[in-house]
Amino acid sequence: MTGIGDAALLAAAGVLAGLVGTAGGITSLISYPALLAAGLPALAANVANIVALVACWPGSALASRPELRGTGPWLRRWVPLSALGGAAGSALLLSTPPGVFARVVPFLVAAGSMALLAQPWLAVRHGRSGSPEAVLPFGLIALSVYNGYFGAGSGVMILALLLVTAEPRLPAANALKNMLLGAGALVSAAGFALFGPVDWAAVAPLAAGLFAGSTLGPRVTRRLPAALLRWVVALIGLVLAARLWIAPEM
């Protein structure tokens, strides 16, 4: 961070990233490179990105009230699991060399993107073959750990998981995904604030932008045709997968 110009860059990137991320896309595809452009090293940018993402939680909750109505019992059941995974992921980040998942992540993001495209078929097949309760907890804990560790593409993967196992309506599944990601980000941010160095000068403008953008994303999701949104999000995910394969540090 060198001054007002970097702060303005991060605030603007945060608005766009918050909008894209809470509409079903990938927040870190925009916010993480912006932090690197502002001069932060890779690990510091990763930590600042995860901490700032907490701001998406209240914004998306306010904007998603119609989709979240009546989901309290479901959220009370699954949010603690997501938070636990986020805590484990952040502990992993603080105790292992950066880039442990570097060669695996592109395949995970690509798989999540393809699952998103195949969701209507997968939902029908899953409904015939067994209970979602057998798949959701294992998938959610694994993706939440990854979200706390690095997170790029975790939203696409969790959205695909929820569409297949819990909620076939894309706007509603997206709202639930935002709540799960927010819980994990909150716990991870608390761990970084206590045990890891956080560049608060970078976090503050990025978080302000993310909050503003996150109030717009669910409204976009509500208005776009589900099939179109599914393709847009999946294509963004495939672009991210290719980019992570070519340059793991983005």
mmCIF file of C-alpha atoms in Angstrom:
data_model
loop_
_atom_site.group_PDB
_atom_site.id
_atom_site.type_symbol
_atom_site.label_atom_id
_atom_site.label_comp_id
_atom_site.label_asym_id
_atom_site.label_seq_id
_atom_site.Cartn_x
_atom_site.Cartn_y
_atom_site.Cartn_z
ATOM 1 C CA MET A 1 0.000 0.000 0.000
ATOM 2 C CA THR A 2 1.454 3.324 -1.072
ATOM 3 C CA GLY A 3 -1.371 5.807 -0.650
ATOM 4 C CA ILE A 4 -4.756 7.078 -1.754
ATOM 5 C CA GLY A 5 -4.437 5.655 -5.255
ATOM 6 C CA ASP A 6 -4.060 2.102 -3.956
ATOM 7 C CA ALA A 7 -6.950 2.590 -1.529
ATOM 8 C CA ALA A 8 -9.182 3.811 -4.361
ATOM 9 C CA LEU A 9 -8.145 0.825 -6.488
ATOM 10 C CA LEU A 10 -9.014 -1.612 -3.712
ATOM 11 C CA ALA A 11 -12.350 0.059 -2.968
ATOM 12 C CA ALA A 12 -13.360 -0.044 -6.643
ATOM 13 C CA ALA A 13 -12.179 -3.643 -7.008
ATOM 14 C CA GLY A 14 -14.114 -4.510 -3.863
ATOM 15 C CA VAL A 15 -17.383 -3.191 -5.289
ATOM 16 C CA LEU A 16 -16.980 -5.257 -8.449
ATOM 17 C CA ALA A 17 -15.724 -8.327 -6.584
ATOM 18 C CA GLY A 18 -18.569 -8.151 -4.060
ATOM 19 C CA LEU A 19 -21.143 -7.887 -6.821
ATOM 20 C CA VAL A 20 -19.671 -10.766 -8.829
ATOM 21 C CA GLY A 21 -19.042 -13.006 -5.835
ATOM 22 C CA THR A 22 -22.444 -12.680 -4.197
ATOM 23 C CA ALA A 23 -24.146 -13.083 -7.588
ATOM 24 C CA GLY A 24 -22.617 -16.555 -7.849
ATOM 25 C CA GLY A 25 -19.218 -15.738 -9.324
ATOM 26 C CA ILE A 26 -15.726 -15.704 -7.844
ATOM 27 C CA THR A 27 -14.885 -12.785 -5.573
ATOM 28 C CA SER A 28 -11.170 -13.547 -5.346
ATOM 29 C CA LEU A 29 -10.776 -13.485 -9.119
ATOM 30 C CA ILE A 30 -10.996 -9.696 -8.778
ATOM 31 C CA SER A 31 -10.049 -8.870 -5.184
ATOM 32 C CA TYR A 32 -6.868 -10.948 -4.891
ATOM 33 C CA PRO A 33 -5.148 -9.562 -8.035
ATOM 34 C CA ALA A 34 -6.121 -6.055 -6.879
ATOM 35 C CA LEU A 35 -4.273 -6.640 -3.616
ATOM 36 C CA LEU A 36 -1.216 -7.832 -5.524
ATOM 37 C CA ALA A 37 -1.446 -4.738 -7.760
ATOM 38 C CA ALA A 38 -1.519 -2.571 -4.621
ATOM 39 C CA GLY A 39 1.886 -3.969 -3.683
ATOM 40 C CA LEU A 40 1.089 -6.719 -1.172
ATOM 41 C CA PRO A 41 3.135 -9.951 -1.290
ATOM 42 C CA ALA A 42 1.209 -13.129 -2.118
ATOM 43 C CA LEU A 43 0.720 -14.415 1.449
ATOM 44 C CA ALA A 44 -0.198 -10.984 2.853
ATOM 45 C CA ALA A 45 -2.632 -10.489 -0.034
ATOM 46 C CA ASN A 46 -4.234 -13.858 0.662
ATOM 47 C CA VAL A 47 -4.701 -13.042 4.352
ATOM 48 C CA ALA A 48 -6.040 -9.529 3.622
ATOM 49 C CA ASN A 49 -8.417 -10.957 1.033
ATOM 50 C CA ILE A 50 -9.907 -13.528 3.426
ATOM 51 C CA VAL A 51 -10.294 -10.931 6.204
ATOM 52 C CA ALA A 52 -11.939 -8.382 3.905
ATOM 53 C CA LEU A 53 -14.392 -10.983 2.560
ATOM 54 C CA VAL A 54 -16.199 -10.921 5.914
ATOM 55 C CA ALA A 55 -17.819 -7.688 4.691
ATOM 56 C CA CYS A 56 -19.772 -9.643 2.080
ATOM 57 C CA TRP A 57 -21.689 -11.528 4.758
ATOM 58 C CA PRO A 58 -23.918 -8.740 6.135
ATOM 59 C CA GLY A 59 -24.350 -7.123 2.723
ATOM 60 C CA SER A 60 -25.500 -10.311 1.016
ATOM 61 C CA ALA A 61 -27.721 -11.216 3.983
ATOM 62 C CA LEU A 62 -29.543 -7.885 3.719
ATOM 63 C CA ALA A 63 -30.000 -8.259 -0.026
ATOM 64 C CA SER A 64 -31.050 -11.928 0.158
ATOM 65 C CA ARG A 65 -33.833 -11.667 2.727
ATOM 66 C CA PRO A 66 -36.511 -13.056 0.355
ATOM 67 C CA GLU A 67 -34.386 -16.121 -0.482
ATOM 68 C CA LEU A 68 -33.324 -16.669 3.146
ATOM 69 C CA ARG A 69 -36.828 -16.515 4.606
ATOM 70 C CA GLY A 70 -37.544 -19.768 6.417
ATOM 71 C CA THR A 71 -33.982 -21.109 6.145
ATOM 72 C CA GLY A 72 -33.057 -20.460 9.793
ATOM 73 C CA PRO A 73 -33.126 -24.125 10.898
ATOM 74 C CA TRP A 74 -31.052 -25.193 7.880
ATOM 75 C CA LEU A 75 -28.478 -22.468 8.493
ATOM 76 C CA ARG A 76 -28.235 -23.266 12.205
ATOM 77 C CA ARG A 77 -27.374 -26.820 11.246
ATOM 78 C CA TRP A 78 -24.760 -26.178 8.548
ATOM 79 C CA VAL A 79 -23.199 -22.786 9.352
ATOM 80 C CA PRO A 80 -21.214 -24.183 12.351
ATOM 81 C CA LEU A 81 -19.724 -26.873 10.093
ATOM 82 C CA SER A 82 -18.693 -24.243 7.565
ATOM 83 C CA ALA A 83 -17.165 -22.126 10.339
ATOM 84 C CA LEU A 84 -15.253 -25.132 11.674
ATOM 85 C CA GLY A 85 -13.844 -25.824 8.214
ATOM 86 C CA GLY A 86 -12.846 -22.184 7.817
ATOM 87 C CA ALA A 87 -10.980 -22.304 11.121
ATOM 88 C CA ALA A 88 -9.117 -25.439 10.051
ATOM 89 C CA GLY A 89 -8.210 -23.864 6.717
ATOM 90 C CA SER A 90 -6.849 -20.702 8.282
ATOM 91 C CA ALA A 91 -4.797 -22.757 10.761
ATOM 92 C CA LEU A 92 -3.417 -24.706 7.808
ATOM 93 C CA LEU A 93 -2.456 -21.486 6.043
ATOM 94 C CA LEU A 94 -0.618 -20.188 9.106
ATOM 95 C CA SER A 95 1.273 -23.450 9.661
ATOM 96 C CA THR A 96 2.178 -24.644 6.148
ATOM 97 C CA PRO A 97 4.098 -23.145 3.214
ATOM 98 C CA PRO A 98 1.957 -21.082 0.817
ATOM 99 C CA GLY A 99 0.866 -22.946 -2.276
ATOM 100 C CA VAL A 100 0.368 -26.417 -0.768
ATOM 101 C CA PHE A 101 -2.770 -26.881 -2.874
ATOM 102 C CA ALA A 102 -1.388 -25.039 -5.899
ATOM 103 C CA ARG A 103 -1.510 -27.967 -8.333
ATOM 104 C CA VAL A 104 -4.773 -29.425 -7.049
ATOM 105 C CA VAL A 105 -6.907 -26.286 -6.925
ATOM 106 C CA PRO A 106 -7.306 -25.791 -10.719
ATOM 107 C CA PHE A 107 -8.852 -29.249 -11.006
ATOM 108 C CA LEU A 108 -11.182 -28.608 -8.069
ATOM 109 C CA VAL A 109 -12.375 -25.303 -9.540
ATOM 110 C CA ALA A 110 -12.847 -26.863 -12.975
ATOM 111 C CA ALA A 111 -14.772 -29.771 -11.457
ATOM 112 C CA GLY A 112 -17.046 -27.380 -9.557
ATOM 113 C CA SER A 113 -17.684 -25.385 -12.722
ATOM 114 C CA MET A 114 -18.564 -28.483 -14.725
ATOM 115 C CA ALA A 115 -20.807 -29.706 -11.904
ATOM 116 C CA LEU A 116 -22.601 -26.373 -12.031
ATOM 117 C CA LEU A 117 -23.347 -26.879 -15.724
ATOM 118 C CA ALA A 118 -24.476 -30.459 -15.105
ATOM 119 C CA GLN A 119 -26.521 -29.516 -12.017
ATOM 120 C CA PRO A 120 -30.027 -30.194 -13.451
ATOM 121 C CA TRP A 121 -28.998 -33.710 -14.507
ATOM 122 C CA LEU A 122 -27.008 -34.333 -11.314
ATOM 123 C CA ALA A 123 -29.906 -33.216 -9.124
ATOM 124 C CA VAL A 124 -32.265 -35.689 -10.783
ATOM 125 C CA ARG A 125 -29.714 -38.500 -10.589
ATOM 126 C CA HIS A 126 -28.865 -37.719 -6.961
ATOM 127 C CA GLY A 127 -32.511 -37.653 -6.009
ATOM 128 C CA ARG A 128 -32.904 -41.171 -7.383
ATOM 129 C CA SER A 129 -29.728 -42.593 -5.896
ATOM 130 C CA GLY A 130 -29.732 -41.469 -2.286
ATOM 131 C CA SER A 131 -30.131 -38.857 0.433
ATOM 132 C CA PRO A 132 -28.342 -35.491 0.197
ATOM 133 C CA GLU A 133 -27.456 -35.903 3.867
ATOM 134 C CA ALA A 134 -24.810 -38.451 2.862
ATOM 135 C CA VAL A 135 -22.986 -36.009 0.580
ATOM 136 C CA LEU A 136 -23.478 -32.500 1.942
ATOM 137 C CA PRO A 137 -21.505 -32.668 5.230
ATOM 138 C CA PHE A 138 -18.378 -34.201 3.711
ATOM 139 C CA GLY A 139 -18.395 -31.862 0.732
ATOM 140 C CA LEU A 140 -19.086 -28.816 2.862
ATOM 141 C CA ILE A 141 -16.324 -29.458 5.382
ATOM 142 C CA ALA A 142 -13.754 -30.102 2.644
ATOM 143 C CA LEU A 143 -14.689 -26.965 0.707
ATOM 144 C CA SER A 144 -14.817 -24.875 3.882
ATOM 145 C CA VAL A 145 -11.270 -25.939 4.778
ATOM 146 C CA TYR A 146 -10.145 -24.884 1.318
ATOM 147 C CA ASN A 147 -12.087 -21.613 1.664
ATOM 148 C CA GLY A 148 -10.206 -20.796 4.867
ATOM 149 C CA TYR A 149 -6.878 -21.703 3.277
ATOM 150 C CA PHE A 150 -7.117 -19.821 -0.031
ATOM 151 C CA GLY A 151 -10.700 -19.714 -1.229
ATOM 152 C CA ALA A 152 -10.479 -18.815 -4.925
ATOM 153 C CA GLY A 153 -13.291 -20.733 -6.600
ATOM 154 C CA SER A 154 -14.744 -22.089 -3.352
ATOM 155 C CA GLY A 155 -17.992 -20.193 -3.959
ATOM 156 C CA VAL A 156 -18.540 -21.922 -7.303
ATOM 157 C CA MET A 157 -17.823 -25.318 -5.763
ATOM 158 C CA ILE A 158 -20.103 -24.769 -2.756
ATOM 159 C CA LEU A 159 -22.850 -23.420 -5.028
ATOM 160 C CA ALA A 160 -22.646 -26.556 -7.170
ATOM 161 C CA LEU A 161 -22.735 -28.731 -4.029
ATOM 162 C CA LEU A 162 -25.831 -26.973 -2.689
ATOM 163 C CA LEU A 163 -27.661 -27.080 -6.022
ATOM 164 C CA VAL A 164 -27.203 -30.842 -6.192
ATOM 165 C CA THR A 165 -27.796 -31.709 -2.533
ATOM 166 C CA ALA A 166 -29.891 -29.049 -0.824
ATOM 167 C CA GLU A 167 -31.570 -26.365 -2.965
ATOM 168 C CA PRO A 168 -32.222 -26.696 -6.743
ATOM 169 C CA ARG A 169 -33.291 -23.042 -7.190
ATOM 170 C CA LEU A 170 -30.195 -21.064 -8.119
ATOM 171 C CA PRO A 171 -31.016 -17.723 -6.389
ATOM 172 C CA ALA A 172 -31.877 -19.525 -3.141
ATOM 173 C CA ALA A 173 -28.811 -21.788 -3.327
ATOM 174 C CA ASN A 174 -26.657 -18.730 -3.994
ATOM 175 C CA ALA A 175 -28.048 -16.997 -0.899
ATOM 176 C CA LEU A 176 -27.279 -20.050 1.253
ATOM 177 C CA LYS A 177 -23.803 -20.239 -0.264
ATOM 178 C CA ASN A 178 -23.141 -16.617 0.697
ATOM 179 C CA MET A 179 -24.117 -17.327 4.305
ATOM 180 C CA LEU A 180 -21.865 -20.397 4.516
ATOM 181 C CA LEU A 181 -18.917 -18.558 2.989
ATOM 182 C CA GLY A 182 -19.475 -15.641 5.339
ATOM 183 C CA ALA A 183 -19.382 -17.847 8.414
ATOM 184 C CA GLY A 184 -16.131 -19.442 7.321
ATOM 185 C CA ALA A 185 -14.594 -16.087 6.453
ATOM 186 C CA LEU A 186 -15.541 -14.640 9.848
ATOM 187 C CA VAL A 187 -13.826 -17.422 11.786
ATOM 188 C CA SER A 188 -10.771 -17.327 9.518
ATOM 189 C CA ALA A 189 -10.528 -13.541 9.871
ATOM 190 C CA ALA A 190 -10.667 -13.808 13.657
ATOM 191 C CA GLY A 191 -7.823 -16.325 13.589
ATOM 192 C CA PHE A 192 -5.691 -14.139 11.334
ATOM 193 C CA ALA A 193 -6.389 -11.070 13.477
ATOM 194 C CA LEU A 194 -5.186 -12.944 16.570
ATOM 195 C CA PHE A 195 -2.301 -15.011 15.216
ATOM 196 C CA GLY A 196 -1.247 -13.645 11.831
ATOM 197 C CA PRO A 197 -0.146 -10.302 10.394
ATOM 198 C CA VAL A 198 -3.017 -8.454 8.698
ATOM 199 C CA ASP A 199 -2.496 -5.400 6.493
ATOM 200 C CA TRP A 200 -5.462 -3.409 7.796
ATOM 201 C CA ALA A 201 -4.668 -0.453 5.512
ATOM 202 C CA ALA A 202 -5.469 -2.747 2.589
ATOM 203 C CA VAL A 203 -8.352 -4.555 4.276
ATOM 204 C CA ALA A 204 -10.334 -1.408 5.113
ATOM 205 C CA PRO A 205 -10.952 0.003 1.582
ATOM 206 C CA LEU A 206 -11.377 -3.472 0.088
ATOM 207 C CA ALA A 207 -13.919 -4.432 2.748
ATOM 208 C CA ALA A 208 -15.869 -1.196 2.232
ATOM 209 C CA GLY A 209 -16.114 -1.929 -1.479
ATOM 210 C CA LEU A 210 -17.034 -5.572 -0.877
ATOM 211 C CA PHE A 211 -19.892 -4.584 1.405
ATOM 212 C CA ALA A 212 -21.299 -2.188 -1.168
ATOM 213 C CA GLY A 213 -20.974 -4.714 -3.986
ATOM 214 C CA SER A 214 -22.444 -7.545 -1.935
ATOM 215 C CA THR A 215 -25.725 -5.659 -1.552
ATOM 216 C CA LEU A 216 -26.083 -5.731 -5.349
ATOM 217 C CA GLY A 217 -25.072 -9.307 -6.191
ATOM 218 C CA PRO A 218 -28.171 -11.141 -4.872
ATOM 219 C CA ARG A 219 -30.421 -8.687 -6.712
ATOM 220 C CA VAL A 220 -28.618 -9.517 -9.963
ATOM 221 C CA THR A 221 -29.036 -13.237 -9.289
ATOM 222 C CA ARG A 222 -32.737 -12.756 -8.659
ATOM 223 C CA ARG A 223 -33.278 -11.072 -12.029
ATOM 224 C CA LEU A 224 -31.120 -13.107 -14.407
ATOM 225 C CA PRO A 225 -32.419 -16.358 -15.955
ATOM 226 C CA ALA A 226 -31.032 -19.300 -13.986
ATOM 227 C CA ALA A 227 -29.673 -21.047 -17.091
ATOM 228 C CA LEU A 228 -27.785 -17.935 -18.212
ATOM 229 C CA LEU A 229 -26.362 -17.322 -14.746
ATOM 230 C CA ARG A 230 -25.280 -20.944 -14.464
ATOM 231 C CA TRP A 231 -23.305 -20.667 -17.717
ATOM 232 C CA VAL A 232 -21.751 -17.312 -16.798
ATOM 233 C CA VAL A 233 -20.608 -18.528 -13.371
ATOM 234 C CA ALA A 234 -19.292 -21.814 -14.775
ATOM 235 C CA LEU A 235 -17.318 -20.055 -17.505
ATOM 236 C CA ILE A 236 -15.795 -17.666 -14.955
ATOM 237 C CA GLY A 237 -14.801 -20.701 -12.907
ATOM 238 C CA LEU A 238 -13.155 -22.387 -15.896
ATOM 239 C CA VAL A 239 -11.224 -19.195 -16.670
ATOM 240 C CA LEU A 240 -10.004 -19.114 -13.061
ATOM 241 C CA ALA A 241 -9.025 -22.793 -13.224
ATOM 242 C CA ALA A 242 -6.939 -22.149 -16.344
ATOM 243 C CA ARG A 243 -5.319 -19.116 -14.789
ATOM 244 C CA LEU A 244 -4.456 -20.986 -11.587
ATOM 245 C CA TRP A 245 -2.973 -23.814 -13.625
ATOM 246 C CA ILE A 246 -0.748 -21.431 -15.604
ATOM 247 C CA ALA A 247 0.138 -19.191 -12.629
ATOM 248 C CA PRO A 248 -0.696 -20.785 -9.242
ATOM 249 C CA GLU A 249 -0.039 -17.542 -7.358
ATOM 250 C CA MET A 250 -2.456 -15.709 -9.689
#
